[in-house]
PDB file of N, CA and C in Angstrom:
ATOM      1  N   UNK J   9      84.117  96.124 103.517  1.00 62.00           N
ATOM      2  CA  UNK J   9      83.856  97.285 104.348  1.00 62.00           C
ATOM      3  C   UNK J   9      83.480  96.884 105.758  1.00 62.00           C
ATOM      4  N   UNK J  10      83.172  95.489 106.029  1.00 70.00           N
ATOM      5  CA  UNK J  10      83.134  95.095 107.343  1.00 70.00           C
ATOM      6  C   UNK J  10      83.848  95.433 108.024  1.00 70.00           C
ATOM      7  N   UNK J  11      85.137  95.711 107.833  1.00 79.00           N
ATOM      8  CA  UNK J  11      85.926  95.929 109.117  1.00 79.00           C
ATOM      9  C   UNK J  11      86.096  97.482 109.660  1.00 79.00           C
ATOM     10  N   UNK J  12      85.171  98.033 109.106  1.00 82.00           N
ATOM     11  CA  UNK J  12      84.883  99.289 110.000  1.00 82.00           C
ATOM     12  C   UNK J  12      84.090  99.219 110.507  1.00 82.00           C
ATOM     13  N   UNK J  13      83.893 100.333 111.549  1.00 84.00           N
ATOM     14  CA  UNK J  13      82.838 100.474 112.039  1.00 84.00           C
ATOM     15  C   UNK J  13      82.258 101.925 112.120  1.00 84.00           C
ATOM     16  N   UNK J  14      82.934 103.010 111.749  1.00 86.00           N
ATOM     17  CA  UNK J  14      82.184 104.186 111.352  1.00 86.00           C
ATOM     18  C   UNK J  14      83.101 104.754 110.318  1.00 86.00           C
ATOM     19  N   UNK J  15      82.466 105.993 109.832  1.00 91.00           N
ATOM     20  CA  UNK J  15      83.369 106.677 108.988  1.00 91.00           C
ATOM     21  C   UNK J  15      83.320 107.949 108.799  1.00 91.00           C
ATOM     22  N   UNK J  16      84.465 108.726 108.747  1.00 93.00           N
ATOM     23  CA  UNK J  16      84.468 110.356 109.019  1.00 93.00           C
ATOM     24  C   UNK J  16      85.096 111.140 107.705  1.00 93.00           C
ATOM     25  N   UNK J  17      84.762 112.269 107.546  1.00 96.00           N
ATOM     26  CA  UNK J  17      85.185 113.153 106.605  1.00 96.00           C
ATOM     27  C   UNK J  17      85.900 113.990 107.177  1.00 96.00           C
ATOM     28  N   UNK J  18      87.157 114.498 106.344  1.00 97.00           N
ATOM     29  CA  UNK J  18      87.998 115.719 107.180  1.00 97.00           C
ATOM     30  C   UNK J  18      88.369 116.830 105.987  1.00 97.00           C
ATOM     31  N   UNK J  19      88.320 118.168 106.437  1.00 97.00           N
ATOM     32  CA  UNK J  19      88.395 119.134 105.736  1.00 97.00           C
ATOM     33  C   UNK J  19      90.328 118.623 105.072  1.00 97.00           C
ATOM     34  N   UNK J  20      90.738 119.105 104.236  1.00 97.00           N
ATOM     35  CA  UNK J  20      92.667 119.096 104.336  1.00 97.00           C
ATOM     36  C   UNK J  20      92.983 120.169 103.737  1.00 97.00           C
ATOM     37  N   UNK J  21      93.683 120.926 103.877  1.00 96.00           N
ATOM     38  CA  UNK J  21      94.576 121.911 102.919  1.00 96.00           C
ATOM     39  C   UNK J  21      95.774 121.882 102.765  1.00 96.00           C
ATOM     40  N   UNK J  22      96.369 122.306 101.741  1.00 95.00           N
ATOM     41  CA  UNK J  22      97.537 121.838 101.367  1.00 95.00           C
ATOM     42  C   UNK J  22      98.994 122.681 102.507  1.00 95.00           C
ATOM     43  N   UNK J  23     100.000 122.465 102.371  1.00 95.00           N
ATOM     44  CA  UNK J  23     100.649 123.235 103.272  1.00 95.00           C
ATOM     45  C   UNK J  23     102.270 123.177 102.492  1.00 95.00           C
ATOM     46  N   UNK J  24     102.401 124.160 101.637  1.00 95.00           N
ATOM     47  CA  UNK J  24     103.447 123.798 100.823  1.00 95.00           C
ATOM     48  C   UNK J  24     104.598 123.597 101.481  1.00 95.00           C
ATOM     49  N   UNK J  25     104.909 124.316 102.816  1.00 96.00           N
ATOM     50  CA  UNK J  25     106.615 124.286 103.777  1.00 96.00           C
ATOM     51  C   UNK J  25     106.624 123.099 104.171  1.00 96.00           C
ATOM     52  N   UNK J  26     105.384 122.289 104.030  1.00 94.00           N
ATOM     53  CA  UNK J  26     105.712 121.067 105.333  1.00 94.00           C
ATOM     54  C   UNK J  26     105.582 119.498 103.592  1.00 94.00           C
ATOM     55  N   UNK J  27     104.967 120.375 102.116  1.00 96.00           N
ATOM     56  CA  UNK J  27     104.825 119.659 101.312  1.00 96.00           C
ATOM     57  C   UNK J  27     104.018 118.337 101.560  1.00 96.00           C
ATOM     58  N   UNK J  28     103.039 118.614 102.258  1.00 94.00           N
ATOM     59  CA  UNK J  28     101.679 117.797 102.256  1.00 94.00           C
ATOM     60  C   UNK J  28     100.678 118.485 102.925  1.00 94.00           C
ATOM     61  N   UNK J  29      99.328 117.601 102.834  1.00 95.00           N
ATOM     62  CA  UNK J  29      98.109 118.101 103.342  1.00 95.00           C
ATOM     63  C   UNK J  29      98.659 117.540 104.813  1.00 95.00           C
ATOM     64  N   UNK J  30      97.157 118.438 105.382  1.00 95.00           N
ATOM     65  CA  UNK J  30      96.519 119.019 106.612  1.00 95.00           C
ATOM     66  C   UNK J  30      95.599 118.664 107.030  1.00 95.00           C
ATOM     67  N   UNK J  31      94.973 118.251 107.802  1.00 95.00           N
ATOM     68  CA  UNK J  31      93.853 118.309 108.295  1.00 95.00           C
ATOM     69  C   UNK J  31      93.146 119.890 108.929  1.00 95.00           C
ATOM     70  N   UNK J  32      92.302 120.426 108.271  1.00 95.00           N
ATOM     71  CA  UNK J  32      92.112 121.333 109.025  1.00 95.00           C
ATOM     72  C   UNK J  32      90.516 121.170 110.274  1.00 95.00           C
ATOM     73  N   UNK J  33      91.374 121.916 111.406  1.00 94.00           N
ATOM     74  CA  UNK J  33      90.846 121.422 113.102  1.00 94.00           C
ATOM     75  C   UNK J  33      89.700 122.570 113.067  1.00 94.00           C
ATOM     76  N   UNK J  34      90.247 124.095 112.795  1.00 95.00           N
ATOM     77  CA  UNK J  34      89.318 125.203 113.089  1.00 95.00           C
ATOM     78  C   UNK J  34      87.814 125.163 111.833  1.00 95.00           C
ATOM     79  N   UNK J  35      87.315 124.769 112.774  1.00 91.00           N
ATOM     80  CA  UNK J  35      85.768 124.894 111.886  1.00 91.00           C
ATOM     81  C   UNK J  35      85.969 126.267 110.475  1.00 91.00           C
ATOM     82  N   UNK J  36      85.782 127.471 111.347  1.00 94.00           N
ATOM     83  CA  UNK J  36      85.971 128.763 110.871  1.00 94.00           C
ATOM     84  C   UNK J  36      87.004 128.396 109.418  1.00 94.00           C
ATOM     85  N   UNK J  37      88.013 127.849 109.239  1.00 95.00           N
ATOM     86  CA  UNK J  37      88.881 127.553 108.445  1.00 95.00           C
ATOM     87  C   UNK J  37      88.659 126.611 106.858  1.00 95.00           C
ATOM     88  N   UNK J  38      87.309 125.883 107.240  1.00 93.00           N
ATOM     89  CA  UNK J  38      87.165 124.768 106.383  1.00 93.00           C
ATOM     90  C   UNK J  38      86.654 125.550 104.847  1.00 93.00           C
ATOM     91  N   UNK J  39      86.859 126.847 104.876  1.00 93.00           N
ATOM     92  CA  UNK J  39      86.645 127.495 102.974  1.00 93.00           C
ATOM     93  C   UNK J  39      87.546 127.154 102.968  1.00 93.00           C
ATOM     94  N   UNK J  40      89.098 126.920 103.394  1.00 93.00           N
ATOM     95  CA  UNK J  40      90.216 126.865 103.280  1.00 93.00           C
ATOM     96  C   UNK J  40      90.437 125.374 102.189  1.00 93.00           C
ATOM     97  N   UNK J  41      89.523 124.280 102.431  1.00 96.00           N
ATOM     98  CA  UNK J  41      89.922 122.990 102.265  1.00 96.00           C
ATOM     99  C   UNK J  41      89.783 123.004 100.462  1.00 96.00           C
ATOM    100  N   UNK J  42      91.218 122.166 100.726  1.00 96.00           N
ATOM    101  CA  UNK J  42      91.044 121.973  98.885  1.00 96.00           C
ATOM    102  C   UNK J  42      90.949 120.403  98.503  1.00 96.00           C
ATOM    103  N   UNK J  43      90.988 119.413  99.368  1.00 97.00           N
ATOM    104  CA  UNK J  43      90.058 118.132  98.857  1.00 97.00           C
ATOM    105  C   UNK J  43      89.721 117.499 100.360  1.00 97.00           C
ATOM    106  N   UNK J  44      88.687 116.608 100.591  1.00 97.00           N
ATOM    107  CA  UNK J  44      88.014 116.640 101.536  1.00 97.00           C
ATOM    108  C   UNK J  44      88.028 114.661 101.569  1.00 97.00           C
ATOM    109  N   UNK J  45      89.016 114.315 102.589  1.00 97.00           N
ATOM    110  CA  UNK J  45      89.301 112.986 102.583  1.00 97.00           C
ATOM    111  C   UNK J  45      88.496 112.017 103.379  1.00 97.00           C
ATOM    112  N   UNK J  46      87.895 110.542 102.767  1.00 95.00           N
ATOM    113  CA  UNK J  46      87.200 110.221 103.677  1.00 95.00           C
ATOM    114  C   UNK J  46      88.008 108.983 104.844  1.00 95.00           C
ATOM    115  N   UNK J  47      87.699 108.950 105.833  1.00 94.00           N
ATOM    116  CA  UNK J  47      88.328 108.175 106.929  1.00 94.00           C
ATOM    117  C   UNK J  47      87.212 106.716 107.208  1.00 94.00           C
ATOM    118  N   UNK J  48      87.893 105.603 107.441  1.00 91.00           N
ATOM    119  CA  UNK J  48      87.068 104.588 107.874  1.00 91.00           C
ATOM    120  C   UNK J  48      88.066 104.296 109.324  1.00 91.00           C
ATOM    121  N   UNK J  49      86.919 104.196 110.504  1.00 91.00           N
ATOM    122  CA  UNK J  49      87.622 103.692 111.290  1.00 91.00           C
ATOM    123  C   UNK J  49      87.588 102.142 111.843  1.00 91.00           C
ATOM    124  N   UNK J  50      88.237 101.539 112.103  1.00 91.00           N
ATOM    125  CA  UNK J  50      88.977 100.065 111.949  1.00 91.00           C
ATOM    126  C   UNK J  50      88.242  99.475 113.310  1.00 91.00           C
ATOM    127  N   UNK J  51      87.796  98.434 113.095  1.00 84.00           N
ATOM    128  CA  UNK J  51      87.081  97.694 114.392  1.00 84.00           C
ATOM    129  C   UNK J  51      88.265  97.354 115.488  1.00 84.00           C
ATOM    130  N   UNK J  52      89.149  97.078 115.291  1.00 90.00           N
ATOM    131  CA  UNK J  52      89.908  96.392 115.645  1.00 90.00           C
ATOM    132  C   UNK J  52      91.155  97.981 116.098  1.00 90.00           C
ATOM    133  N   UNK J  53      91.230  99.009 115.700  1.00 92.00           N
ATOM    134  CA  UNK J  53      92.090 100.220 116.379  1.00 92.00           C
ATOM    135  C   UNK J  53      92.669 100.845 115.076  1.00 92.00           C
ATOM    136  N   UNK J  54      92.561 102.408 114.957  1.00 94.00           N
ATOM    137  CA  UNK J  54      93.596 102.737 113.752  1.00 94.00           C
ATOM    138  C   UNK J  54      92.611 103.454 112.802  1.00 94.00           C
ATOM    139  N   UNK J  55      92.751 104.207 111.609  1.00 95.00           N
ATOM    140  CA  UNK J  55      91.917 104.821 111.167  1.00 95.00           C
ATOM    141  C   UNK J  55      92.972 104.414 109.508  1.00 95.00           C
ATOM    142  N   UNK J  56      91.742 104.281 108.269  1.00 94.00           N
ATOM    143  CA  UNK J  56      92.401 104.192 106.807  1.00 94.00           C
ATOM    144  C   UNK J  56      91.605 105.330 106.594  1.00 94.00           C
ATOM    145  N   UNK J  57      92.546 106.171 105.660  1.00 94.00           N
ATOM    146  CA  UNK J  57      92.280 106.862 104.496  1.00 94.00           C
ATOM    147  C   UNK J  57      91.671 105.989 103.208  1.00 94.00           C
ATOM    148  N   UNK J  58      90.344 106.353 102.926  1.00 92.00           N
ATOM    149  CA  UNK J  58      89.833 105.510 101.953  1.00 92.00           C
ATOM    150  C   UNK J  58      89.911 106.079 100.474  1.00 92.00           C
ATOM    151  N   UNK J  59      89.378 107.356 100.729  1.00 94.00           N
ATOM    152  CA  UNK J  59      90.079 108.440  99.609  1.00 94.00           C
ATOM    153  C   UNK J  59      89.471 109.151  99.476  1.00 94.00           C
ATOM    154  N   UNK J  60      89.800 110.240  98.658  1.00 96.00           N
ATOM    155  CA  UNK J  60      89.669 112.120  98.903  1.00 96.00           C
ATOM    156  C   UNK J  60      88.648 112.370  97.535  1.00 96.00           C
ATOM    157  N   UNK J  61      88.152 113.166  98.082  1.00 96.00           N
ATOM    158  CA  UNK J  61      87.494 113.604  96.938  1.00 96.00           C
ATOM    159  C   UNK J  61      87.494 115.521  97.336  1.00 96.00           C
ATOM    160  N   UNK J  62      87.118 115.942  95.950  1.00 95.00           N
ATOM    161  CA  UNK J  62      87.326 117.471  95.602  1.00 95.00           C
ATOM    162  C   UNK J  62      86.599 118.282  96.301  1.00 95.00           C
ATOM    163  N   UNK J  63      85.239 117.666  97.133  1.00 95.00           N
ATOM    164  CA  UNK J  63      83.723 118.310  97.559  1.00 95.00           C
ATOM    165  C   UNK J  63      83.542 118.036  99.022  1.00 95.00           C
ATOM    166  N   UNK J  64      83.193 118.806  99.759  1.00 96.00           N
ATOM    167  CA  UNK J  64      82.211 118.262 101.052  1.00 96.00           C
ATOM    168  C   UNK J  64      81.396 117.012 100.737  1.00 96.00           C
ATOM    169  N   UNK J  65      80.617 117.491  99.557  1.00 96.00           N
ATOM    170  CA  UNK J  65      79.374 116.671  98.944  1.00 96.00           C
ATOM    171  C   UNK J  65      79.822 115.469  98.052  1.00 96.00           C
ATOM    172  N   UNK J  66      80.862 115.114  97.629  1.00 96.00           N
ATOM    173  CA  UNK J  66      81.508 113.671  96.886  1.00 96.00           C
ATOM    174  C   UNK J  66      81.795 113.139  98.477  1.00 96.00           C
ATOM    175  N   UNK J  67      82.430 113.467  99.364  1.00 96.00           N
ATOM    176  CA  UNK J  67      82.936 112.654 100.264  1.00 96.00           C
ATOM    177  C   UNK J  67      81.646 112.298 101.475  1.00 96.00           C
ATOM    178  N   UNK J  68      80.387 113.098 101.209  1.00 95.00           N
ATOM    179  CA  UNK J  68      79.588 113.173 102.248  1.00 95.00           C
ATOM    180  C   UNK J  68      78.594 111.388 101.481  1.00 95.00           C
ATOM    181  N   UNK J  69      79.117 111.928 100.155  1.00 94.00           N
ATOM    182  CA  UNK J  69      77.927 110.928  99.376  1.00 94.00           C
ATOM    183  C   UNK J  69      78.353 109.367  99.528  1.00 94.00           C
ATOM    184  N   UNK J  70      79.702 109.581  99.781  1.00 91.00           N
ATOM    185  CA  UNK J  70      80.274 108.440  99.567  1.00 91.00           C
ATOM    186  C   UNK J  70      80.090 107.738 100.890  1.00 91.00           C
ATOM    187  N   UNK J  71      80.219 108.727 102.068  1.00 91.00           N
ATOM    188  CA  UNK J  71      80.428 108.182 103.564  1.00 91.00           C
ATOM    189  C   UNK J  71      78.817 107.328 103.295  1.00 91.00           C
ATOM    190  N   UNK J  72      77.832 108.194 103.064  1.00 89.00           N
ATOM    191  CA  UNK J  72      76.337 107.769 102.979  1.00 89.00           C
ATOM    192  C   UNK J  72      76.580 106.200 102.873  1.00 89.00           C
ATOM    193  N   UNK J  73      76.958 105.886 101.558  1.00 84.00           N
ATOM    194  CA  UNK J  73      76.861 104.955 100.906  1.00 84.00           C
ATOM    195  C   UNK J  73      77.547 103.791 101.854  1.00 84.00           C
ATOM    196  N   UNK J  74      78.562 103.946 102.525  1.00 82.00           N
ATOM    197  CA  UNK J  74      79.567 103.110 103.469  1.00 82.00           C
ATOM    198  C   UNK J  74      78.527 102.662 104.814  1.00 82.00           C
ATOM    199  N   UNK J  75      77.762 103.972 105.239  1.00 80.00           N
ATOM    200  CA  UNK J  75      76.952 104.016 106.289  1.00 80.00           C
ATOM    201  C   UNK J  75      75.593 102.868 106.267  1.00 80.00           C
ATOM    202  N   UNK J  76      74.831 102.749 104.601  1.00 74.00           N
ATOM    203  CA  UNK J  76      73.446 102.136 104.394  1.00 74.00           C
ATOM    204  C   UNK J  76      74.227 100.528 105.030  1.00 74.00           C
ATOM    205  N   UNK J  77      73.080  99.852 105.226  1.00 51.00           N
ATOM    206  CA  UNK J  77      72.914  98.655 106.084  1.00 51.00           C
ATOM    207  C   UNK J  77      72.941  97.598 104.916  1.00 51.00           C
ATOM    208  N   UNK J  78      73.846  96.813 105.183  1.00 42.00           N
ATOM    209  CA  UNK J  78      73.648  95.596 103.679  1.00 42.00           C
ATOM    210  C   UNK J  78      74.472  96.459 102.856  1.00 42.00           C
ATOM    211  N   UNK J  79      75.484  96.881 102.803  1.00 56.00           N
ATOM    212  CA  UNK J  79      76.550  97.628 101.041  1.00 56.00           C
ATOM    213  C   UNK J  79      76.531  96.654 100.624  1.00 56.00           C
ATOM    214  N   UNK J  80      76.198  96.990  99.199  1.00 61.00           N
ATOM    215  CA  UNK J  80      76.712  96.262  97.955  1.00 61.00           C
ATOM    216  C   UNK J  80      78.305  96.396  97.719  1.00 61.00           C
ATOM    217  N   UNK J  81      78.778  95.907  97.982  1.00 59.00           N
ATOM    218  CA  UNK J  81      80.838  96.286  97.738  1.00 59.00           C
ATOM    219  C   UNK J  81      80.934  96.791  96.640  1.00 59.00           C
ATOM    220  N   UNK J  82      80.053  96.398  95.231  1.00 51.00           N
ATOM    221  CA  UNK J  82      80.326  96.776  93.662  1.00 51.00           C
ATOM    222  C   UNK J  82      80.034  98.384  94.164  1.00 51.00           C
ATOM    223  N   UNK J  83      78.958  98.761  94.610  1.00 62.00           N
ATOM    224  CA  UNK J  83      78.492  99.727  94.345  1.00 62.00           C
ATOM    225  C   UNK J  83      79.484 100.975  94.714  1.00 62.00           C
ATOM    226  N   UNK J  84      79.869 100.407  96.095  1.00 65.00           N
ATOM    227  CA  UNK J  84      80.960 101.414  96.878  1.00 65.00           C
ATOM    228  C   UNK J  84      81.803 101.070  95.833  1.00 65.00           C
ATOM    229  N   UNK J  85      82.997 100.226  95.555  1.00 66.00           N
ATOM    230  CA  UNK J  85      84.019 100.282  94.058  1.00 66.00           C
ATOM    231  C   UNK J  85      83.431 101.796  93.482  1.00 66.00           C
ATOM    232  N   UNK J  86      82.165 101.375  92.574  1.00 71.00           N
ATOM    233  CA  UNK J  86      82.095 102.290  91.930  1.00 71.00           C
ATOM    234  C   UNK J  86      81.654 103.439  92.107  1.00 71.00           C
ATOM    235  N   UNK J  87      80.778 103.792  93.288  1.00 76.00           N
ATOM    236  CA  UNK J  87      80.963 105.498  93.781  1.00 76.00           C
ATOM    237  C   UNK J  87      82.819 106.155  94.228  1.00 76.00           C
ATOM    238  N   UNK J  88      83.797 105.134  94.549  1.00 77.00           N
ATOM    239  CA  UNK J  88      84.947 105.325  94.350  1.00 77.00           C
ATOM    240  C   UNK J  88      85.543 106.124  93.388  1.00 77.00           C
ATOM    241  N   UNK J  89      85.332 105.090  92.445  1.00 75.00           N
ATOM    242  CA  UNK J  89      85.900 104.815  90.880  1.00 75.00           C
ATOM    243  C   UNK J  89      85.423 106.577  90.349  1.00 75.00           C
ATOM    244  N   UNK J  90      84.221 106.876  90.654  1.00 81.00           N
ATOM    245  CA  UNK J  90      83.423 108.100  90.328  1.00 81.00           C
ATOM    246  C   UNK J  90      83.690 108.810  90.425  1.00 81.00           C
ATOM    247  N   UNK J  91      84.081 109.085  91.694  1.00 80.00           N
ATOM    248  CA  UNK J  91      84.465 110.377  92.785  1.00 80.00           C
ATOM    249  C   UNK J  91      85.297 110.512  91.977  1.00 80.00           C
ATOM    250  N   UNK J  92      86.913 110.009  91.705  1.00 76.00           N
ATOM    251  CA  UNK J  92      87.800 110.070  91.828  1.00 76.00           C
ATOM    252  C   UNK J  92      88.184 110.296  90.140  1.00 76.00           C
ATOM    253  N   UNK J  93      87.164 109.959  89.183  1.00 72.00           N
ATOM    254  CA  UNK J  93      86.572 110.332  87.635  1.00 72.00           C
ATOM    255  C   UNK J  93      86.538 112.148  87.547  1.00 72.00           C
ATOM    256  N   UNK J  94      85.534 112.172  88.431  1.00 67.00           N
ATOM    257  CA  UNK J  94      85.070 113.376  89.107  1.00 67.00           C
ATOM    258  C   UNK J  94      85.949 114.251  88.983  1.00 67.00           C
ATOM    259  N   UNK J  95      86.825 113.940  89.981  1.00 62.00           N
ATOM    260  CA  UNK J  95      88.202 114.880  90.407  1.00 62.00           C
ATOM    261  C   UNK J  95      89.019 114.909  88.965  1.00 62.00           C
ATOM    262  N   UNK J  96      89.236 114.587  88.196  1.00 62.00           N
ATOM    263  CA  UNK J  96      90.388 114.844  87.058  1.00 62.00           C
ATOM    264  C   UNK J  96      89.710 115.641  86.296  1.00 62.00           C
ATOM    265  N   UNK J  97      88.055 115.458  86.265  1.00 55.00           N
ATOM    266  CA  UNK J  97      87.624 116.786  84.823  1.00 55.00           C
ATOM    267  C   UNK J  97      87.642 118.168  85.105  1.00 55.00           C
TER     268      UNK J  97
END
């Protein structure tokens, strides 16, 4: 996870004509979002999709976890692994 240096959450909704997600821009809009993706941005230029989760609150928990000082790498794996547990039940 070193090679970021911050990390952002974005609302997405789906957009069936264009057959992928969205980012949605209008605040007002974000009941709209149907999974909520998290972003790491790259020291070096460029932004990864790290991965989506179903909630404001899975992707807020997860950014947390990316954010604390000293990550354990296992730990992030497995708030991953979770989220993404999460999402199929």
């Amino acid at each position: 996870w070193s090679g970021f240096n911050w990390f952002e959450i974005a609302p997405l909704e789906w957009l069936p004509e264009h057959d992928c997600y969205e980012q949605i821009i209008d605040k007002s809009d974000v009941h709209l979002a149907e999974i909520w993706s998290v972003f790491g941005h790259l020291h070096d230029g460029g932004v990864e999709c790290i991965t989506d989760c179903n909630t404001q609150k899975q992707a807020e928990a997860i950014v947390e976890l990316f954010e604390r000082e000293h990550i354990d790498e296992m730990r992030v794996a497995a708030a991953i692994r979770d989220s993404k547990t999460e999402s199929k039940h």
